PDB file of C-alpha atoms and ligand atoms in Angstrom:
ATOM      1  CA  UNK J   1       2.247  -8.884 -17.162  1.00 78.00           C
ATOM      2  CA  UNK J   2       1.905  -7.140 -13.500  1.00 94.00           C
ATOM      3  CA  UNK J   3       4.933  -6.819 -11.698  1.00 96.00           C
ATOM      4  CA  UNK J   4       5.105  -7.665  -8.505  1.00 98.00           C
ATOM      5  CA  UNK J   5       5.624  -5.189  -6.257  1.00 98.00           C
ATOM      6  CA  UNK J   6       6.537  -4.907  -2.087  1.00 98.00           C
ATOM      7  CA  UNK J   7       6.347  -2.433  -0.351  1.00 99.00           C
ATOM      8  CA  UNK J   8       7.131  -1.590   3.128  1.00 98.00           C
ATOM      9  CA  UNK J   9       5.290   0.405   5.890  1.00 98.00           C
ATOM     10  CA  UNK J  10       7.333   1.457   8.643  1.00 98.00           C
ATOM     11  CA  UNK J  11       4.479   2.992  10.515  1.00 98.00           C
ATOM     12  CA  UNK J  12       5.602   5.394  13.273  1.00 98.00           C
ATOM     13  CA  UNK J  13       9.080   3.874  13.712  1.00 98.00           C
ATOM     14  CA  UNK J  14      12.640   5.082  13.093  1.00 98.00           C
ATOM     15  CA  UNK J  15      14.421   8.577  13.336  1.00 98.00           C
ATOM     16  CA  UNK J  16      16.586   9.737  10.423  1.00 98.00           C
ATOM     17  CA  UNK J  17      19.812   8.142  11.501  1.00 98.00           C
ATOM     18  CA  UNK J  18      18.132   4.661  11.874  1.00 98.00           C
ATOM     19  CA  UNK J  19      16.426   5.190   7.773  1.00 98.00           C
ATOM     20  CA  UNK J  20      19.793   6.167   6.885  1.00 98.00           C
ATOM     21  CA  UNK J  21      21.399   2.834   8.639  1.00 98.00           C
ATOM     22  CA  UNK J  22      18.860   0.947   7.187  1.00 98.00           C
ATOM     23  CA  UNK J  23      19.441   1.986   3.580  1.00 98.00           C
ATOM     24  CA  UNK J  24      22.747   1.254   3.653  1.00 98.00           C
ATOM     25  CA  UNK J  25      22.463  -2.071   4.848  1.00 98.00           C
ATOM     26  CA  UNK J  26      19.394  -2.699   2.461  1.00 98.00           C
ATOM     27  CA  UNK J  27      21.562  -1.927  -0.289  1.00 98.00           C
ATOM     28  CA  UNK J  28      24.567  -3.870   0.146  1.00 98.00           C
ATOM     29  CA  UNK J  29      21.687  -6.520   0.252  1.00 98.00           C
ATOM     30  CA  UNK J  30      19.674  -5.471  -2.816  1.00 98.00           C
ATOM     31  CA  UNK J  31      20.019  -6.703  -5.985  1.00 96.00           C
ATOM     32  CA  UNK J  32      17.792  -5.525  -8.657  1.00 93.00           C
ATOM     33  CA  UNK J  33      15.204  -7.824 -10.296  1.00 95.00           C
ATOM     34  CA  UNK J  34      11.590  -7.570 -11.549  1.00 95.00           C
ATOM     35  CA  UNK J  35      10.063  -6.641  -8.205  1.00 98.00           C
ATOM     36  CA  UNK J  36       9.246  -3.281  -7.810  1.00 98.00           C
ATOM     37  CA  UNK J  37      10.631  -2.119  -4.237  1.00 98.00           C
ATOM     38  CA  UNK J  38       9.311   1.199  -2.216  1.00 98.00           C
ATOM     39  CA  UNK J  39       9.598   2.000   1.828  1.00 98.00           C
ATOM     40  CA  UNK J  40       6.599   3.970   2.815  1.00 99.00           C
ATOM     41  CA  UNK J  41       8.230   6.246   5.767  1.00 98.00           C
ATOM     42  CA  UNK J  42       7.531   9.067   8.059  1.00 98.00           C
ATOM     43  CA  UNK J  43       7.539  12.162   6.508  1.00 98.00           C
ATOM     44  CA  UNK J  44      11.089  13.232   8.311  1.00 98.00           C
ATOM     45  CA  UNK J  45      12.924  10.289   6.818  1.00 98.00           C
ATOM     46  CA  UNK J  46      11.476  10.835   3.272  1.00 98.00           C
ATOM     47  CA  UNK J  47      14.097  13.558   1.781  1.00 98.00           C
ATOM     48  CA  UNK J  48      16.704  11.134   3.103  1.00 97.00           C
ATOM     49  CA  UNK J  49      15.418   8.222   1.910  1.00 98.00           C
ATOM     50  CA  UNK J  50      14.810   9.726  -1.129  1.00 98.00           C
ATOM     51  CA  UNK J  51      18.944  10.839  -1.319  1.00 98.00           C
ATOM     52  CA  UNK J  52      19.998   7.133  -0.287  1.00 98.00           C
ATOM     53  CA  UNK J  53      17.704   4.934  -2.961  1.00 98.00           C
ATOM     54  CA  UNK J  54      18.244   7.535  -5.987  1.00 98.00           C
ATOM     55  CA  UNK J  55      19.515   5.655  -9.308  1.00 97.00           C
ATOM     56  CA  UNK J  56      19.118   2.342  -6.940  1.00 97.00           C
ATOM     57  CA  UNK J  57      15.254   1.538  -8.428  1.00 97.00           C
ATOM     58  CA  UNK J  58      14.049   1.366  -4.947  1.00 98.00           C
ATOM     59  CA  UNK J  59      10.975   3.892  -4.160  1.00 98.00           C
ATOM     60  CA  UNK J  60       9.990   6.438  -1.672  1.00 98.00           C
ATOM     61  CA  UNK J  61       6.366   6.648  -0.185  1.00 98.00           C
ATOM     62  CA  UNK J  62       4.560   8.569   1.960  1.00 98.00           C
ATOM     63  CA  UNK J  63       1.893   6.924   4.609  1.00 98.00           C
ATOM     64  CA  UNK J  64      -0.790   9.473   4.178  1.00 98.00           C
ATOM     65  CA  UNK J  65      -1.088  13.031   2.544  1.00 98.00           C
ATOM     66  CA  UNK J  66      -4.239  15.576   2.726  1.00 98.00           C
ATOM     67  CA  UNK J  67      -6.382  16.139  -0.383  1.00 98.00           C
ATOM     68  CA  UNK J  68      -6.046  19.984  -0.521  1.00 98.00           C
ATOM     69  CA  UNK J  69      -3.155  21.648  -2.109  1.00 97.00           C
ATOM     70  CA  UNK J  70      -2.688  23.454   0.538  1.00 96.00           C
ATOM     71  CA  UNK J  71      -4.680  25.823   3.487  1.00 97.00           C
ATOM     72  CA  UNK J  72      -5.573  26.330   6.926  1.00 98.00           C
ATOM     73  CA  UNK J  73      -5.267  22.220   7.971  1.00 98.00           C
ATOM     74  CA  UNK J  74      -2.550  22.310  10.125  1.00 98.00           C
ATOM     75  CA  UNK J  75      -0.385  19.700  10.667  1.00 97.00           C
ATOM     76  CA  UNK J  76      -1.214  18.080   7.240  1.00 98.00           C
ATOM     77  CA  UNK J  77       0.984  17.316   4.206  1.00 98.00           C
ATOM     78  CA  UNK J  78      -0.193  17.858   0.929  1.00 98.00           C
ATOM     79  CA  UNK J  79       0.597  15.961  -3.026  1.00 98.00           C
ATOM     80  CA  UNK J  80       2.500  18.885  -4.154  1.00 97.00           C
ATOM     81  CA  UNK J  81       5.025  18.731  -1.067  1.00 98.00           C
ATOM     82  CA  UNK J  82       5.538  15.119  -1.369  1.00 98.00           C
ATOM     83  CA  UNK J  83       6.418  15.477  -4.856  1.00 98.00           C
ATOM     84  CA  UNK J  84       8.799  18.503  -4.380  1.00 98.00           C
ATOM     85  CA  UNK J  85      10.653  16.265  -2.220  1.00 98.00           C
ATOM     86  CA  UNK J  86      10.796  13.341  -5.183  1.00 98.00           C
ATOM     87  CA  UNK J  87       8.293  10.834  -3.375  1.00 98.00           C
ATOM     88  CA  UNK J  88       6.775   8.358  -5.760  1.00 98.00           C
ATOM     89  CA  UNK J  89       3.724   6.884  -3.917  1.00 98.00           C
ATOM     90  CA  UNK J  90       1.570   7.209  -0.994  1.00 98.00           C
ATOM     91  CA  UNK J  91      -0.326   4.736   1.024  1.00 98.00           C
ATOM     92  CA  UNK J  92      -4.036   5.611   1.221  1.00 98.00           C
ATOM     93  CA  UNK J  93      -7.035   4.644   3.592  1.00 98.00           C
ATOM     94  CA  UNK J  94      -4.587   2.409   5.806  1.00 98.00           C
ATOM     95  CA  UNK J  95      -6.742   0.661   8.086  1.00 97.00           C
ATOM     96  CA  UNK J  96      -4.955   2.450  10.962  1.00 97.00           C
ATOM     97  CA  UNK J  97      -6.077   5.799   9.887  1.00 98.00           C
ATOM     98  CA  UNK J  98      -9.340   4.772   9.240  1.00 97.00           C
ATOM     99  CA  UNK J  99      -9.689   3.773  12.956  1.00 96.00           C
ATOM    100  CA  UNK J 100      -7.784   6.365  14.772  1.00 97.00           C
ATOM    101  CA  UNK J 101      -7.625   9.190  12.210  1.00 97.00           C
ATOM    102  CA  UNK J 102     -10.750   9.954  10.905  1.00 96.00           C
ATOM    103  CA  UNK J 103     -10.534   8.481   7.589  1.00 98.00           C
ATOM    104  CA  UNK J 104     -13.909   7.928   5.393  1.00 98.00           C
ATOM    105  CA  UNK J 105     -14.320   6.594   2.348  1.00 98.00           C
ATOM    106  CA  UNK J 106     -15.062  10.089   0.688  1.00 98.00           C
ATOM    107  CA  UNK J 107     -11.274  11.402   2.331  1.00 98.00           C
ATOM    108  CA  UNK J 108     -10.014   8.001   0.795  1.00 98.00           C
ATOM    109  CA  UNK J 109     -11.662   9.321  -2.639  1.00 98.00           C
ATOM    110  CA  UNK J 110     -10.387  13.011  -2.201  1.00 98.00           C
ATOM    111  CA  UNK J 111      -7.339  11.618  -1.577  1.00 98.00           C
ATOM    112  CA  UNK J 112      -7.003   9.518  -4.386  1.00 98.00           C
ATOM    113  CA  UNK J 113      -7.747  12.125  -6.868  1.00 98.00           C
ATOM    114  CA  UNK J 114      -5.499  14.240  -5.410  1.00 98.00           C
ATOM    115  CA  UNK J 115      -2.604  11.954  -5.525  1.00 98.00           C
ATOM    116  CA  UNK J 116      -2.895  11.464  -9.635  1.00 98.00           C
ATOM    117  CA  UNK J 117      -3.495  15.040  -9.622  1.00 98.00           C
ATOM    118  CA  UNK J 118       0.529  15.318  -8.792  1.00 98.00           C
ATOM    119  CA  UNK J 119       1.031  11.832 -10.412  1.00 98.00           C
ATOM    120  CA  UNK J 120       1.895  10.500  -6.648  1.00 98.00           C
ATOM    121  CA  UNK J 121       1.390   6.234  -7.558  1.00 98.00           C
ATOM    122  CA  UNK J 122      -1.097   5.512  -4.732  1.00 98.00           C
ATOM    123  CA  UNK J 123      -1.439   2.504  -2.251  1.00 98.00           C
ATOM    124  CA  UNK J 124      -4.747   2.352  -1.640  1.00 98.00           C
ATOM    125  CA  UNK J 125      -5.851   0.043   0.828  1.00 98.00           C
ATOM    126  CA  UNK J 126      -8.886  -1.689   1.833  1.00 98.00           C
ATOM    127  CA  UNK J 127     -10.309  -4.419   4.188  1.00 98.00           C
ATOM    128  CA  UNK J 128     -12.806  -5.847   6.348  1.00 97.00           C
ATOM    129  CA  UNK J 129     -12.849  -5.904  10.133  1.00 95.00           C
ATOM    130  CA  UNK J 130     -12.888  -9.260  12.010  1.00 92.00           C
ATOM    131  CA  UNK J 131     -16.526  -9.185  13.011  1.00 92.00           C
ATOM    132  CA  UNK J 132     -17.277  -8.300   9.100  1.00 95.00           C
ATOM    133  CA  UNK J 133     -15.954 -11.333   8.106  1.00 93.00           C
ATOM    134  CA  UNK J 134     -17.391 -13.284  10.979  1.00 90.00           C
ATOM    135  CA  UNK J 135     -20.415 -12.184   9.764  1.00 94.00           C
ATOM    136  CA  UNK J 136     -19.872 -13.186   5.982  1.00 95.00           C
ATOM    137  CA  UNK J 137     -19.891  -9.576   5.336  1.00 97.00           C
ATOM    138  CA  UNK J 138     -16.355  -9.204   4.113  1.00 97.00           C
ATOM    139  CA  UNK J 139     -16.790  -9.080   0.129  1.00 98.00           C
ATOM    140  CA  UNK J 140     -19.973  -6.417   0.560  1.00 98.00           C
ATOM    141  CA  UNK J 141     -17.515  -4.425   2.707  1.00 98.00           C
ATOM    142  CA  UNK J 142     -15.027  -4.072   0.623  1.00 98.00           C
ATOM    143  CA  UNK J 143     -16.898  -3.740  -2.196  1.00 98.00           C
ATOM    144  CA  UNK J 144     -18.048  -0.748  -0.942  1.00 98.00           C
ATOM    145  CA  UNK J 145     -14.870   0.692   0.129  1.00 98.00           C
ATOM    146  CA  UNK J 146     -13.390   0.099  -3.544  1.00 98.00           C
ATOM    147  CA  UNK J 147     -16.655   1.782  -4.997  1.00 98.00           C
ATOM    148  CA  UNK J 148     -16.340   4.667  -2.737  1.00 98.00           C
ATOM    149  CA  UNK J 149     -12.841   5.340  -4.024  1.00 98.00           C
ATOM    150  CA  UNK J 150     -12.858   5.191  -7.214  1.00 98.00           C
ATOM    151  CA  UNK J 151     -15.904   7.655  -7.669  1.00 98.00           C
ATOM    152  CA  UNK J 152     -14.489  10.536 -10.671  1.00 97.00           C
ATOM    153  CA  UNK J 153     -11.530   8.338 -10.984  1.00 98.00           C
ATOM    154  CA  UNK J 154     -10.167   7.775 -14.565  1.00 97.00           C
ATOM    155  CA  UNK J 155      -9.688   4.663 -16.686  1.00 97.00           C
ATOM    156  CA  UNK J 156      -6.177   6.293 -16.943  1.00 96.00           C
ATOM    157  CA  UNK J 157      -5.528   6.902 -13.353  1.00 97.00           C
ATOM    158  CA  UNK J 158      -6.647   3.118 -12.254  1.00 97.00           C
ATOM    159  CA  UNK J 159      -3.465   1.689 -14.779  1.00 95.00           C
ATOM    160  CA  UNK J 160      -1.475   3.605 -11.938  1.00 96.00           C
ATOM    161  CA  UNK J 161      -2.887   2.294  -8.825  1.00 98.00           C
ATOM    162  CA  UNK J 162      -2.042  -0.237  -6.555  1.00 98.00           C
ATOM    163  CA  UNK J 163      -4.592  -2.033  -4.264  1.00 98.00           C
ATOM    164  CA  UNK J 164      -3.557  -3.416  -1.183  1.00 98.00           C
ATOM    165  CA  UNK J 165      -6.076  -5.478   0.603  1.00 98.00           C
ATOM    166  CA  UNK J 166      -5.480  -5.959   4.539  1.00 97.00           C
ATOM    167  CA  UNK J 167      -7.750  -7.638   6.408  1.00 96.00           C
ATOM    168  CA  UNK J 168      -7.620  -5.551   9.915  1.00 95.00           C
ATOM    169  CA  UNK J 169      -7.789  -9.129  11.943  1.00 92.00           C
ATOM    170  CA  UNK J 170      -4.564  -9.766  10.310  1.00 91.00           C
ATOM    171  CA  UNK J 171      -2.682  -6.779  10.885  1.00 90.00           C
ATOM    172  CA  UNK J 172       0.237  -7.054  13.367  1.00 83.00           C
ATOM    173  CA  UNK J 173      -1.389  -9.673  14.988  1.00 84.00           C
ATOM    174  CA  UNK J 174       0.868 -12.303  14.140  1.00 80.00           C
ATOM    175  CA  UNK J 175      -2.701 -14.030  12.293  1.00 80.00           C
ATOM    176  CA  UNK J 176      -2.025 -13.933   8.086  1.00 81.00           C
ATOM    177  CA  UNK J 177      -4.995 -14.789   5.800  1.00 88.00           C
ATOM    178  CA  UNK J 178      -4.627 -18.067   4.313  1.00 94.00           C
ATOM    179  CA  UNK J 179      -2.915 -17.751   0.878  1.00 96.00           C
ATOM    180  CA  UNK J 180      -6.532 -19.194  -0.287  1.00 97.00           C
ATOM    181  CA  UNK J 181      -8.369 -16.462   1.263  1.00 95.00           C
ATOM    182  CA  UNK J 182      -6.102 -13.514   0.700  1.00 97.00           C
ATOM    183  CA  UNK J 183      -5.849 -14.926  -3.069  1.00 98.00           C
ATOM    184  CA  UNK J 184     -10.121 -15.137  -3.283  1.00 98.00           C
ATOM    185  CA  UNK J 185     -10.374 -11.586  -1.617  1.00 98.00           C
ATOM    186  CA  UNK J 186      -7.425 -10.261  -4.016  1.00 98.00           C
ATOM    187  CA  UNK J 187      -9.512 -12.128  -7.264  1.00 98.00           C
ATOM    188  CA  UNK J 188     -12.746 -10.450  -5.990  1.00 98.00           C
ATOM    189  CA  UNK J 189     -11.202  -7.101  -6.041  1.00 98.00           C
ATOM    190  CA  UNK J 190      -9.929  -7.545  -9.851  1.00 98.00           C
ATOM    191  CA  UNK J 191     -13.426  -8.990 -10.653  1.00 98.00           C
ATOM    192  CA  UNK J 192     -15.058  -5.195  -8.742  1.00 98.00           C
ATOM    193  CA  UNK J 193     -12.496  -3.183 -10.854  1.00 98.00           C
ATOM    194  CA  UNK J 194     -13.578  -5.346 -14.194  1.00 98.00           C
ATOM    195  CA  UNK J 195     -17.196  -4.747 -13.233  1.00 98.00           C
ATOM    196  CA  UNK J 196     -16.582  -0.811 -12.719  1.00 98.00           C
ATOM    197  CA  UNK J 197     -14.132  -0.572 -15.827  1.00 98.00           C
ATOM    198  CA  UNK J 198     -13.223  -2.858 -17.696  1.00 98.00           C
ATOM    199  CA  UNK J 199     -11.182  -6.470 -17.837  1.00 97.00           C
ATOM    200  CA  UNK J 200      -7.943  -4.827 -19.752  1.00 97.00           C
ATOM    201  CA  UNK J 201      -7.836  -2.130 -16.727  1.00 97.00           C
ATOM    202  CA  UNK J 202      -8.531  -4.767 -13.961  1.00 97.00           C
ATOM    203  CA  UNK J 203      -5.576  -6.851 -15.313  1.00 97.00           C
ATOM    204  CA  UNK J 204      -2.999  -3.559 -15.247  1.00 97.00           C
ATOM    205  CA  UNK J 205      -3.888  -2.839 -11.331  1.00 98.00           C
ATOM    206  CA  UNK J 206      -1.449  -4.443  -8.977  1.00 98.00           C
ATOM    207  CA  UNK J 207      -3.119  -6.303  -6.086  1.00 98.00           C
ATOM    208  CA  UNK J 208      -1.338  -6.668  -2.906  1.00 98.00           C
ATOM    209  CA  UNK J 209      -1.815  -8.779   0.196  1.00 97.00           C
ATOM    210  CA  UNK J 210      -0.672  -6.951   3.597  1.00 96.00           C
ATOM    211  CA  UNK J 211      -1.623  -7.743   7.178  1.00 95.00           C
ATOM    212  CA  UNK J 212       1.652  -9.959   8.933  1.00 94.00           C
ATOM    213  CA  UNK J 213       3.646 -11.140   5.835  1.00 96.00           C
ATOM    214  CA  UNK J 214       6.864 -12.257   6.890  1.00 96.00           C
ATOM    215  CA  UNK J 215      10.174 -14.206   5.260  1.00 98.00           C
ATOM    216  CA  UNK J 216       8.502 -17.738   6.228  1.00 97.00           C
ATOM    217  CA  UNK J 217       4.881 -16.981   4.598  1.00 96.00           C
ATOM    218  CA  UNK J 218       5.629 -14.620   1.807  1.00 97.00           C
ATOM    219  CA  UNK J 219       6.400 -16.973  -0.910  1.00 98.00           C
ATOM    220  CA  UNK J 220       2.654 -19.011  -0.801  1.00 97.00           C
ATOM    221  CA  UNK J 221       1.350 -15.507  -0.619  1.00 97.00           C
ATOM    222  CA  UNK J 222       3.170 -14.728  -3.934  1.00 98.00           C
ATOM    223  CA  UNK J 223       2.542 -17.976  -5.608  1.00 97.00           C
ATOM    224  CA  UNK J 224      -1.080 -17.223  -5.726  1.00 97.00           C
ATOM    225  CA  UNK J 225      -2.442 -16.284  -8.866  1.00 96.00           C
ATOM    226  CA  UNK J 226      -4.263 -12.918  -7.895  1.00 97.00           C
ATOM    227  CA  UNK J 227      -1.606 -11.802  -5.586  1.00 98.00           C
ATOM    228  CA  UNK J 228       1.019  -9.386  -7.349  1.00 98.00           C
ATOM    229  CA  UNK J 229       3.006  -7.912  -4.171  1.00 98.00           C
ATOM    230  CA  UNK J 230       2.467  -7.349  -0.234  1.00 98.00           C
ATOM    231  CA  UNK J 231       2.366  -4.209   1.835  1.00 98.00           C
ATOM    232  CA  UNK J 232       4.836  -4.960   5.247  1.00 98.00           C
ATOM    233  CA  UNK J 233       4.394  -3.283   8.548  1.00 97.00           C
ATOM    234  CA  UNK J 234       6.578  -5.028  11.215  1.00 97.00           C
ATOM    235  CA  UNK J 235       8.613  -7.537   9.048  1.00 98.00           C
ATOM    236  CA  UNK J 236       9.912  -4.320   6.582  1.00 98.00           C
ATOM    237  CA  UNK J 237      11.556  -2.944   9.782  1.00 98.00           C
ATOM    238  CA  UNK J 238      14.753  -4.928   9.308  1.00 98.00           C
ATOM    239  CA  UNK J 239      16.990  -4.718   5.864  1.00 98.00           C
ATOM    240  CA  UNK J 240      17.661  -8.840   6.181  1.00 98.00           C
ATOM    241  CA  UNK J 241      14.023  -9.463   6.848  1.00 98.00           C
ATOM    242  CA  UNK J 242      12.718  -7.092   3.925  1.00 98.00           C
ATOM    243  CA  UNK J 243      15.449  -8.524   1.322  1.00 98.00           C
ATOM    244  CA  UNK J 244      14.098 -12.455   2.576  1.00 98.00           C
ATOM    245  CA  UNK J 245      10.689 -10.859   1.208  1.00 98.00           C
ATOM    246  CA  UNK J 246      11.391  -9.502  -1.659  1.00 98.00           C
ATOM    247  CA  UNK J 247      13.633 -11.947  -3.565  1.00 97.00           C
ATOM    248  CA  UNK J 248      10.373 -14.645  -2.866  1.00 96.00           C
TER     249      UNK J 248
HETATM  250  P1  PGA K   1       1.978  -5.894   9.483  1.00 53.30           P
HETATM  251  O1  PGA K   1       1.338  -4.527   8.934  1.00 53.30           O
HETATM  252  O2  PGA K   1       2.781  -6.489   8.377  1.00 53.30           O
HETATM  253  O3  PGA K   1       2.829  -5.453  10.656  1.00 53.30           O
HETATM  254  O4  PGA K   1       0.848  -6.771   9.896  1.00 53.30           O
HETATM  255  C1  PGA K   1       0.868  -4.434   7.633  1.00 53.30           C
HETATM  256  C2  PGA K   1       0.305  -3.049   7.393  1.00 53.30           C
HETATM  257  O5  PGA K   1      -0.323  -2.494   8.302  1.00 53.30           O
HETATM  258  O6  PGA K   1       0.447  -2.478   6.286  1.00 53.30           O
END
């Protein structure tokens, strides 16, 4: 049995005094339950977030990290200082650092090798651009993004990982996927994992949906089979809005 899991993405938004504000009233909200809970934050709220959820259940990630240990990249972050701090998981390959950063599909790879390396539980996401899918090229590209980062990675390491597939036309535009076509694209990623591993592995992998999931859509997004959690950008911003979303 997956569990589901949500997870937020605050992007480039709050200072430490608004993550510490937010914790508290997320947790006079909170009550524990199957669904795994993390807020993936900017690195100088992490340490605090990290003091505010302990012995709570609710996780700490980071939105990116680099895939050396450490060196001459400045203004980078690597595994090892993520995990000094006590973060649990990482996003990886977000769509916005793939367009503005930089980020390949090899980085995505060095990345994710990196982040078992220092057992960081990694959010790797995927998805196709608008005029990929107008062009009925959505399931070859990500296809190819999910073979890309898996290359060297371990039948061991995939039980760990969480997919998160965001379409980029859907993210903080206001314009979700269908729960039909987020729940095909989510099946077709399981059915790529089974083809490069195995079915028992593809079953263990957690398969998100992300890209404008809010209180008013999220429960058709979770009542489709394939779909075990969602990755929220703008609606994970507000402690009433994220609780809505996770108790589904
Ligand atoms: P959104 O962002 O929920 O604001 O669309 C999702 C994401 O980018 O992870």
């Amino acid at each position: 049995m997956r569990k589901p899991f949500i997870a937020g993405n605050w992007k480039m938004f709050k200072n430490i005094k608004e993550a510490k504000e937010f914790s508290e009233e997320f947790l006079k909200l909170y009550v524990p339950s199957d669904v795994q809970v993390a807020i993936c934050a900017p690195y100088t709220q992490l340490s605090v977030l990290v003091d505010s959820f302990k012995g709570t259940g609710v996780k700490v990630g980071a939105q990116n990290m680099h895939y050396e240990d450490n060196g001459a990249y400045t203004g980078e972050i690597s595994a090892n200082m993520l995990k000094e701090i006590g973060v649990d998981y990482c996003i990886i390959g977000h769509s916005e650092r793939r367009q503005y950063f930089g980020e390949t599909d090899e980085t995505v790879n060095k990345k994710l090798i990196k982040a078992f390396e220092y057992n960081i539980l990694p959010i790797l996401c995927v998805g196709e651009k608008l005029e990929e899918r107008d062009s009925g090229r959505e399931y070859d590209v990500v296809k190819t993004q999910l073979i890309k980062a898996f290359e060297s990675i371990s039948e061991a390491a995939m039980e760990k990982l969480t997919v998160a597939y965001e379409p980029v036309w859907a993210i903080g535009t206001g314009r979700t996927a269908t729960p039909e076509q987020a729940n095909e694209m989510c099946g077709y990623i399981r059915s790529v994992i089974t083809e490069l591993y195995s079915e028992e592995i593809a079953d263990k992998v957690i398969i998100q949906y992300g890209g404008s999931v809010k209180p008013s859509n999220i429960s058709e997004l979770m009542n489709m089979y394939e779909i075990d959690g969602a990755l929220v950008g703008g609606a994970s911003l507000k402690p009433t809005d994220l609780i809505e979303i996770v108790n589904f």
